[in-house]
Amino acid sequence: MTELTSNKQATLDQIEAATSLDTLEEQRVAALGKKGWVSLALKTLGQMNPDERKEAAPAIQAVRAEVAGAIDAKKVQLESAALEAQLANETIDLTLPGPDLPQGSIHPVSQVMDELAEIFADLGFAVATGPEIEDDWHNFTALNMDESHPARAMHDTFYFPDAAADGGKMLLRTHTSPVQIRSMKEQGAPIRIIAPGRVYRSDSDATHTPMFHQVEGLVIDRDIHLGHLKWTLETFFKAFFEREDITLRLRPSYFPFTEPSVEFDVGYANEGDRRVVGGHGDDEGHDWMELGGSGMVNRRVLEFAGVDPDEYQGFAFGLGIDRIAMLKYGMNDLRAFFDGDPRWLSHYGFSPYDQPTLSAGVGARS
Ligand code: FA5
């Protein structure tokens, strides 16, 4: 009996001193668990004679009830203390200033692509796409550049080490022109599409970057001629630069996939370190910037793409999106486009609310 009383007192003291639910559980197991001292005391009842048992049983049961009650009470106390601590920890000071809103911006190249799509949609062009990892056939052969064609060397191509399933070489497309082939093969003629996207060449200076953007244009129908090409380019540039006094210079050129071929430049003035479109490129303080290549689609290309060249003809053009963005928004080095400098992006980037529309002006900045 004395042992029972001293055990009880020690356990109650420990329960009282417990500071966590874990230590409280240890106390419970030590007293009331299967091998706990209270349970062992209860087992001794079986070896007692009836008189002893009559006296001992209520005493042990009373100790058991007291210990269990103390544990329950302490448990409630520890749980509510834990809840209080958590609530105290999680208070929010509503008087503190809010954090700065993270502000992203639309990259000028993305904005210009939206502007292009808006203008060309108005002229009846659909938007087509093609893969950036292209095969040699679509990028070169079907565009009338067979394996030995010298024009291939001008493209500074990034090739992949592994060949395609058919044994042909795989590469990062060097221009958007393979989308001409893919679109004609899929849709046939007549067709009127633009295909904006990324292209890759091993090239780098202020007006050349290893990854840049082009938009391809393709119009094939029964009676398309060079006059349609000139009108389309002029109409596009006037709408894009939002001014009438654009001077476009067309120069005879050579592309294996067009015949005749024409390169086009736009006149600009140097104003400080900005290039501003307008004026005649040969005037004092003015210059020309090459924006793209174009021409009437070569018969061979129509044949490769499964279009009958005796029935259909048309024009194609490919222009540098980054270059027209530079001219419109006054950046003077193309390489900064892809540095990811947040200062450049916040200066030249657009708000998502600046959706280009023809009615509000394609280049509207809010
Ligand atoms: C082509 O890529 C032809 N596929 C264009 C074409 C399409 C001609 C359809 C005829 C018919 P070119 O290599 O000249 O052509 O590139 C076209 C334009 O892309 C250039 O005028 C220039 O504006 C831009 N460009 C070329 N290389 C770079 C570069 N490294 N960085 C930025 N822009 C570039």
Coordinates of C-alpha atoms and ligand atoms in Angstrom, one line a residue:
M1 CA 0.0 0.0 0.0
T2 CA 2.8 2.4 0.9
E3 CA 4.5 1.6 -2.4
L4 CA 1.2 2.3 -4.2
T5 CA 0.9 5.7 -2.5
S6 CA 4.5 6.7 -3.2
N7 CA 4.3 5.6 -6.9
K8 CA 1.1 7.5 -7.3
Q9 CA 2.6 10.7 -5.8
A10 CA 5.7 10.4 -8.1
T11 CA 3.6 9.9 -11.2
L12 CA 1.2 12.8 -10.3
D13 CA 4.3 15.0 -9.9
Q14 CA 5.7 13.9 -13.2
I15 CA 2.4 14.5 -14.9
E16 CA 2.2 17.9 -13.5
A17 CA 5.7 18.7 -14.6
A18 CA 5.2 17.4 -18.2
T19 CA 5.7 20.1 -20.8
S20 CA 4.8 18.2 -24.0
L21 CA 2.2 15.7 -25.1
D22 CA 5.0 13.2 -25.9
T23 CA 6.3 13.2 -22.3
L24 CA 2.7 12.9 -21.0
E25 CA 2.3 9.8 -23.2
E26 CA 5.4 8.3 -21.7
Q27 CA 3.9 8.9 -18.2
R28 CA 0.7 7.2 -19.3
V29 CA 2.5 4.1 -20.7
A30 CA 4.7 3.9 -17.5
A31 CA 1.6 3.9 -15.2
L32 CA -1.4 2.6 -17.1
G33 CA 0.2 0.7 -20.1
K34 CA 0.2 -3.1 -20.2
K35 CA 3.5 -3.3 -18.2
G36 CA 2.8 -0.1 -16.3
W37 CA 3.0 -0.1 -12.5
V38 CA -0.8 0.3 -12.0
S39 CA -1.5 -2.6 -14.3
L40 CA 1.1 -4.8 -12.5
A41 CA -0.5 -3.9 -9.2
L42 CA -3.9 -5.0 -10.5
K43 CA -2.4 -8.3 -11.5
T44 CA -1.4 -9.0 -7.9
L45 CA -5.1 -9.1 -6.9
G46 CA -5.3 -12.6 -8.3
Q47 CA -2.8 -13.9 -5.8
M48 CA -4.5 -12.4 -2.8
N49 CA -7.0 -14.0 -0.5
P50 CA -10.6 -12.6 -0.6
D51 CA -10.2 -10.4 2.4
E52 CA -7.0 -8.8 1.2
R53 CA -8.5 -8.4 -2.2
K54 CA -11.5 -6.6 -0.8
E55 CA -9.3 -4.1 0.7
A56 CA -6.7 -3.7 -2.0
A57 CA -8.9 -3.7 -5.1
P58 CA -10.8 -0.4 -4.4
A59 CA -7.5 1.3 -3.4
I60 CA -5.7 0.3 -6.7
Q61 CA -8.8 1.2 -8.8
A62 CA -8.9 4.6 -7.0
V63 CA -5.2 5.2 -7.8
R64 CA -5.8 4.2 -11.4
A65 CA -8.7 6.6 -11.7
E66 CA -6.7 9.4 -10.1
V67 CA -3.7 8.9 -12.4
A68 CA -6.0 8.6 -15.5
G69 CA -7.9 11.8 -14.5
A70 CA -4.6 13.7 -14.0
I71 CA -3.4 12.6 -17.4
D72 CA -6.6 13.7 -19.1
A73 CA -6.6 17.1 -17.4
K74 CA -3.0 17.7 -18.3
K75 CA -3.6 16.7 -21.9
V76 CA -6.4 19.2 -22.3
Q77 CA -4.1 21.9 -20.7
L78 CA -1.1 21.1 -23.0
E79 CA -3.4 21.0 -26.2
S80 CA -4.9 24.3 -25.5
A81 CA -1.5 25.8 -24.7
A82 CA -0.2 24.5 -28.1
L83 CA -3.2 26.1 -29.9
E84 CA -2.7 29.4 -28.1
A85 CA 1.0 29.4 -29.1
Q86 CA 0.1 28.6 -32.8
L87 CA -2.5 31.4 -32.9
A88 CA -0.1 33.8 -31.3
N89 CA 2.5 32.8 -34.0
E90 CA 0.2 33.2 -36.9
T91 CA -1.2 36.7 -36.2
I92 CA -1.0 39.1 -39.2
D93 CA -0.2 42.7 -38.7
L94 CA -2.6 44.4 -41.0
T95 CA -0.9 47.7 -40.5
L96 CA 2.3 46.6 -42.3
P97 CA 2.7 47.9 -45.9
G98 CA 1.9 45.3 -48.6
P99 CA 4.8 43.7 -50.6
D100 CA 5.6 45.1 -54.1
L101 CA 3.5 43.4 -56.7
P102 CA 5.7 41.3 -59.0
Q103 CA 5.4 43.1 -62.3
G104 CA 6.2 41.2 -65.5
S105 CA 6.0 42.7 -69.0
I106 CA 5.3 41.6 -72.5
H107 CA 8.6 41.3 -74.4
P108 CA 8.7 43.6 -77.4
V109 CA 9.1 40.6 -79.7
S110 CA 5.9 39.0 -78.4
Q111 CA 4.1 42.4 -78.8
V112 CA 5.3 42.8 -82.3
M113 CA 4.2 39.2 -83.2
D114 CA 0.7 40.1 -82.0
E115 CA 0.8 43.3 -84.0
L116 CA 1.8 41.4 -87.1
A117 CA -0.9 38.8 -86.6
E118 CA -3.5 41.7 -86.2
I119 CA -2.4 43.5 -89.4
F120 CA -2.1 40.4 -91.5
A121 CA -5.4 38.9 -90.2
D122 CA -7.0 42.1 -91.5
L123 CA -5.5 41.3 -95.0
G124 CA -7.0 37.8 -94.9
F125 CA -3.9 35.8 -93.7
A126 CA -4.2 32.9 -91.4
V127 CA -1.4 32.1 -88.9
A128 CA 0.6 28.8 -89.5
T129 CA 3.3 27.2 -87.4
G130 CA 6.0 24.6 -87.9
P131 CA 8.7 22.8 -85.7
E132 CA 11.9 24.6 -84.6
I133 CA 13.7 21.3 -84.8
E134 CA 13.4 20.7 -88.5
D135 CA 14.7 18.1 -91.0
D136 CA 17.2 18.9 -93.7
W137 CA 14.6 18.2 -96.4
H138 CA 12.0 20.9 -95.3
N139 CA 14.7 23.5 -94.3
F140 CA 16.8 23.1 -97.5
T141 CA 16.0 20.4 -100.1
A142 CA 12.3 21.2 -100.7
L143 CA 13.3 24.9 -100.9
N144 CA 15.4 24.1 -103.9
M145 CA 18.7 23.8 -102.1
D146 CA 20.0 20.3 -102.6
E147 CA 22.9 18.9 -100.6
S148 CA 25.6 20.6 -102.7
H149 CA 23.8 24.0 -103.0
P150 CA 26.2 26.9 -102.1
A151 CA 23.3 28.9 -100.4
R152 CA 23.3 26.3 -97.6
A153 CA 26.6 27.6 -96.4
M154 CA 25.2 31.1 -95.9
H155 CA 22.8 29.9 -93.2
D156 CA 25.4 29.0 -90.5
T157 CA 23.3 26.1 -89.5
F158 CA 23.2 24.4 -86.1
Y159 CA 23.0 20.6 -86.9
F160 CA 22.1 17.9 -84.4
P161 CA 24.6 15.0 -84.1
D162 CA 21.9 12.3 -84.6
A163 CA 20.2 11.7 -87.9
A164 CA 16.4 11.5 -88.4
A165 CA 14.6 8.2 -88.8
D166 CA 15.0 8.4 -92.6
G167 CA 18.7 9.0 -92.3
G168 CA 18.5 12.7 -93.1
K169 CA 20.1 15.4 -90.9
M170 CA 18.2 17.2 -88.2
L171 CA 18.8 20.9 -87.5
L172 CA 17.5 24.0 -85.8
R173 CA 15.5 25.7 -88.6
T174 CA 17.5 28.6 -90.1
H175 CA 14.5 30.4 -91.4
T176 CA 10.7 30.2 -91.3
S177 CA 10.5 29.2 -95.0
P178 CA 10.1 25.4 -94.2
V179 CA 6.6 26.3 -92.9
Q180 CA 5.8 27.3 -96.6
I181 CA 6.4 23.6 -97.5
R182 CA 4.5 22.2 -94.6
S183 CA 1.5 24.4 -95.1
M184 CA 1.3 23.8 -98.8
K185 CA 1.6 20.0 -98.3
E186 CA -1.2 20.1 -95.7
Q187 CA -3.6 22.6 -97.3
G188 CA -2.7 22.7 -100.9
A189 CA -3.5 25.9 -102.9
P190 CA -4.9 28.6 -102.9
I191 CA -3.3 29.6 -99.6
R192 CA -2.6 32.8 -97.7
I193 CA -0.6 32.4 -94.5
I194 CA 1.9 34.1 -92.2
A195 CA 4.2 32.0 -90.0
P196 CA 6.0 33.8 -87.2
G197 CA 8.5 32.0 -85.0
R198 CA 12.0 31.5 -83.7
V199 CA 14.9 30.6 -86.0
Y200 CA 18.6 29.9 -85.3
R201 CA 21.9 30.7 -87.0
S202 CA 25.5 30.8 -85.7
D203 CA 25.7 34.6 -86.0
S204 CA 26.3 37.5 -83.5
D205 CA 26.7 41.3 -83.7
A206 CA 24.5 44.4 -83.0
T207 CA 22.0 43.4 -85.7
H208 CA 22.5 39.6 -85.7
T209 CA 21.8 37.1 -82.8
P210 CA 22.1 33.3 -82.8
M211 CA 18.4 33.0 -82.1
F212 CA 16.1 35.5 -83.7
H213 CA 12.5 35.7 -85.1
Q214 CA 11.1 35.8 -88.5
V215 CA 7.7 36.0 -90.0
E216 CA 7.1 34.1 -93.2
G217 CA 4.4 35.2 -95.6
L218 CA 3.0 33.0 -98.4
V219 CA 0.3 33.8 -100.9
I220 CA -0.5 31.2 -103.7
D221 CA -3.3 31.6 -106.1
R222 CA -4.0 31.5 -109.8
D223 CA -3.1 35.1 -110.7
I224 CA -0.7 36.5 -108.1
H225 CA 2.2 38.6 -109.4
L226 CA 5.0 40.8 -108.1
G227 CA 2.7 43.9 -107.8
H228 CA 0.7 42.1 -105.1
L229 CA 3.9 41.4 -103.2
K230 CA 5.0 45.1 -103.3
W231 CA 1.5 46.3 -102.3
T232 CA 1.4 43.8 -99.4
L233 CA 4.8 44.8 -98.0
E234 CA 4.0 48.5 -98.3
T235 CA 0.6 48.2 -96.8
F236 CA 2.0 46.1 -93.9
F237 CA 4.8 48.5 -93.2
K238 CA 2.5 51.6 -93.2
A239 CA 0.1 49.9 -90.8
F240 CA 3.0 48.5 -88.6
F241 CA 5.0 51.8 -88.3
E242 CA 1.7 53.8 -88.2
R243 CA 2.9 56.4 -90.7
E244 CA 2.5 57.0 -94.4
D245 CA 5.9 58.3 -95.3
I246 CA 7.7 54.9 -95.3
T247 CA 10.4 54.5 -97.9
L248 CA 10.8 51.0 -98.9
R249 CA 13.7 50.0 -101.2
L250 CA 13.4 46.8 -103.2
R251 CA 16.7 45.4 -104.4
P252 CA 17.1 42.5 -106.9
S253 CA 18.5 39.6 -104.9
Y254 CA 18.8 35.8 -105.0
F255 CA 17.1 33.1 -103.0
P256 CA 17.0 29.5 -104.4
F257 CA 13.3 29.3 -103.5
T258 CA 12.1 32.4 -105.3
E259 CA 12.5 33.7 -108.8
P260 CA 12.7 36.6 -109.2
S261 CA 14.0 37.5 -105.7
V262 CA 13.8 40.8 -104.0
E263 CA 15.3 42.1 -100.8
F264 CA 13.7 45.0 -99.1
D265 CA 15.1 47.7 -96.8
V266 CA 13.4 50.6 -95.0
G267 CA 14.9 54.1 -94.7
Y268 CA 15.6 55.4 -91.2
A269 CA 17.1 58.5 -89.6
N270 CA 19.6 58.4 -86.7
E271 CA 18.2 60.6 -84.0
G272 CA 20.7 60.5 -81.1
D273 CA 21.2 56.8 -80.5
R274 CA 17.7 56.0 -81.8
R275 CA 16.8 54.9 -85.3
V276 CA 13.6 56.4 -86.5
V277 CA 11.8 55.1 -89.5
G278 CA 11.1 57.5 -92.3
G279 CA 12.9 59.6 -94.9
H280 CA 15.1 58.4 -97.7
G281 CA 17.9 56.1 -96.7
D282 CA 20.4 57.9 -99.0
D283 CA 19.8 61.3 -97.5
E284 CA 22.2 63.0 -95.1
G285 CA 21.9 61.3 -91.6
H286 CA 19.7 58.6 -93.0
D287 CA 20.4 54.9 -93.7
W288 CA 18.8 51.7 -94.9
M289 CA 18.0 48.7 -92.7
E290 CA 17.6 45.3 -94.4
L291 CA 14.3 43.9 -93.1
G292 CA 13.8 40.8 -95.2
G293 CA 13.8 38.8 -98.4
S294 CA 11.0 37.9 -100.8
G295 CA 10.1 36.9 -104.3
M296 CA 7.8 34.9 -106.5
V297 CA 7.8 31.2 -105.3
N298 CA 10.1 29.1 -107.5
R299 CA 8.2 26.4 -109.6
R300 CA 10.5 23.8 -108.2
V301 CA 9.3 24.6 -104.6
L302 CA 5.7 24.3 -105.7
E303 CA 6.5 20.9 -107.1
F304 CA 8.2 19.8 -104.0
A305 CA 5.2 20.9 -101.9
G306 CA 2.7 19.1 -104.2
V307 CA 1.2 22.2 -105.9
D308 CA 0.8 22.3 -109.7
P309 CA 3.1 25.2 -110.9
D310 CA 1.2 25.4 -114.2
E311 CA -2.0 26.3 -112.4
Y312 CA -0.8 28.2 -109.3
Q313 CA 1.8 30.8 -108.6
G314 CA 2.4 33.2 -105.8
F315 CA 4.8 35.2 -103.6
A316 CA 6.6 34.6 -100.3
F317 CA 8.5 36.8 -98.0
G318 CA 10.5 36.4 -94.8
L319 CA 11.2 39.3 -92.5
G320 CA 13.2 39.8 -89.3
I321 CA 10.8 40.5 -86.5
D322 CA 13.5 41.6 -84.1
R323 CA 14.7 44.2 -86.6
I324 CA 11.3 45.7 -87.2
A325 CA 10.9 45.8 -83.4
M326 CA 14.2 47.7 -83.1
L327 CA 13.1 50.2 -85.6
K328 CA 9.6 50.8 -84.2
Y329 CA 10.5 50.9 -80.5
G330 CA 14.0 52.5 -80.8
M331 CA 16.4 49.9 -79.5
N332 CA 19.9 49.9 -81.1
D333 CA 21.4 46.6 -80.1
L334 CA 19.6 43.3 -80.9
R335 CA 21.7 41.3 -78.4
A336 CA 20.0 43.1 -75.4
F337 CA 16.7 41.6 -76.5
F338 CA 17.8 38.2 -75.1
D339 CA 19.9 39.2 -72.0
G340 CA 16.8 39.0 -69.7
D341 CA 17.9 42.2 -67.9
P342 CA 14.8 43.3 -65.9
R343 CA 15.7 47.0 -66.3
W344 CA 15.6 46.6 -70.1
L345 CA 12.4 44.6 -69.9
S346 CA 10.6 47.1 -67.7
H347 CA 11.7 49.9 -70.0
Y348 CA 10.9 48.3 -73.4
G349 CA 8.3 45.8 -72.3
F350 CA 4.6 46.2 -72.7
S351 CA 1.7 46.0 -70.2
P352 CA -0.6 43.0 -70.8
Y353 CA -3.3 45.6 -71.3
D354 CA -1.6 46.9 -74.5
Q355 CA -3.4 44.6 -76.8
P356 CA -2.7 45.6 -80.4
T357 CA -5.8 46.4 -82.3
L358 CA -6.2 48.1 -85.7
S359 CA -8.8 50.5 -84.4
A360 CA -6.7 51.6 -81.4
G361 CA -3.5 51.6 -83.3
V362 CA -1.3 48.5 -83.4
G363 CA 1.4 50.0 -81.3
A364 CA -0.7 51.7 -78.7
R365 CA 1.0 52.0 -75.3
S366 CA -1.1 52.7 -72.3
Ligands
FA5_1 C1 15.7 34.3 -95.4 O1 15.9 33.8 -94.2 C2 14.7 33.8 -96.3 N1 14.1 32.6 -95.9 C3 13.7 35.0 -96.5 C4 12.7 34.7 -97.7 C5 11.5 34.1 -97.4 C6 13.1 35.1 -99.0 C7 10.6 33.9 -98.5 C8 12.2 34.8 -100.0 C9 11.0 34.3 -99.8 P1 17.6 36.1 -94.9 O2 18.7 35.1 -94.6 O3 18.0 37.3 -95.7 O4 16.5 35.4 -95.8 O5 16.9 36.6 -93.6 C10 15.7 37.3 -93.6 C11 15.7 38.4 -92.6 O6 16.0 37.9 -91.3 C12 16.9 39.4 -92.8 O7 16.6 40.4 -93.7 C13 17.0 40.0 -91.4 O8 16.0 41.0 -91.2 C14 16.7 38.8 -90.5 N2 17.9 38.2 -90.0 C15 18.8 37.4 -90.7 N3 19.8 36.9 -89.9 C16 19.5 37.5 -88.6 C17 20.2 37.4 -87.4 N4 21.2 36.7 -87.1 N5 19.6 38.1 -86.3 C18 18.5 38.9 -86.5 N6 17.9 39.0 -87.7 C19 18.3 38.3 -88.7

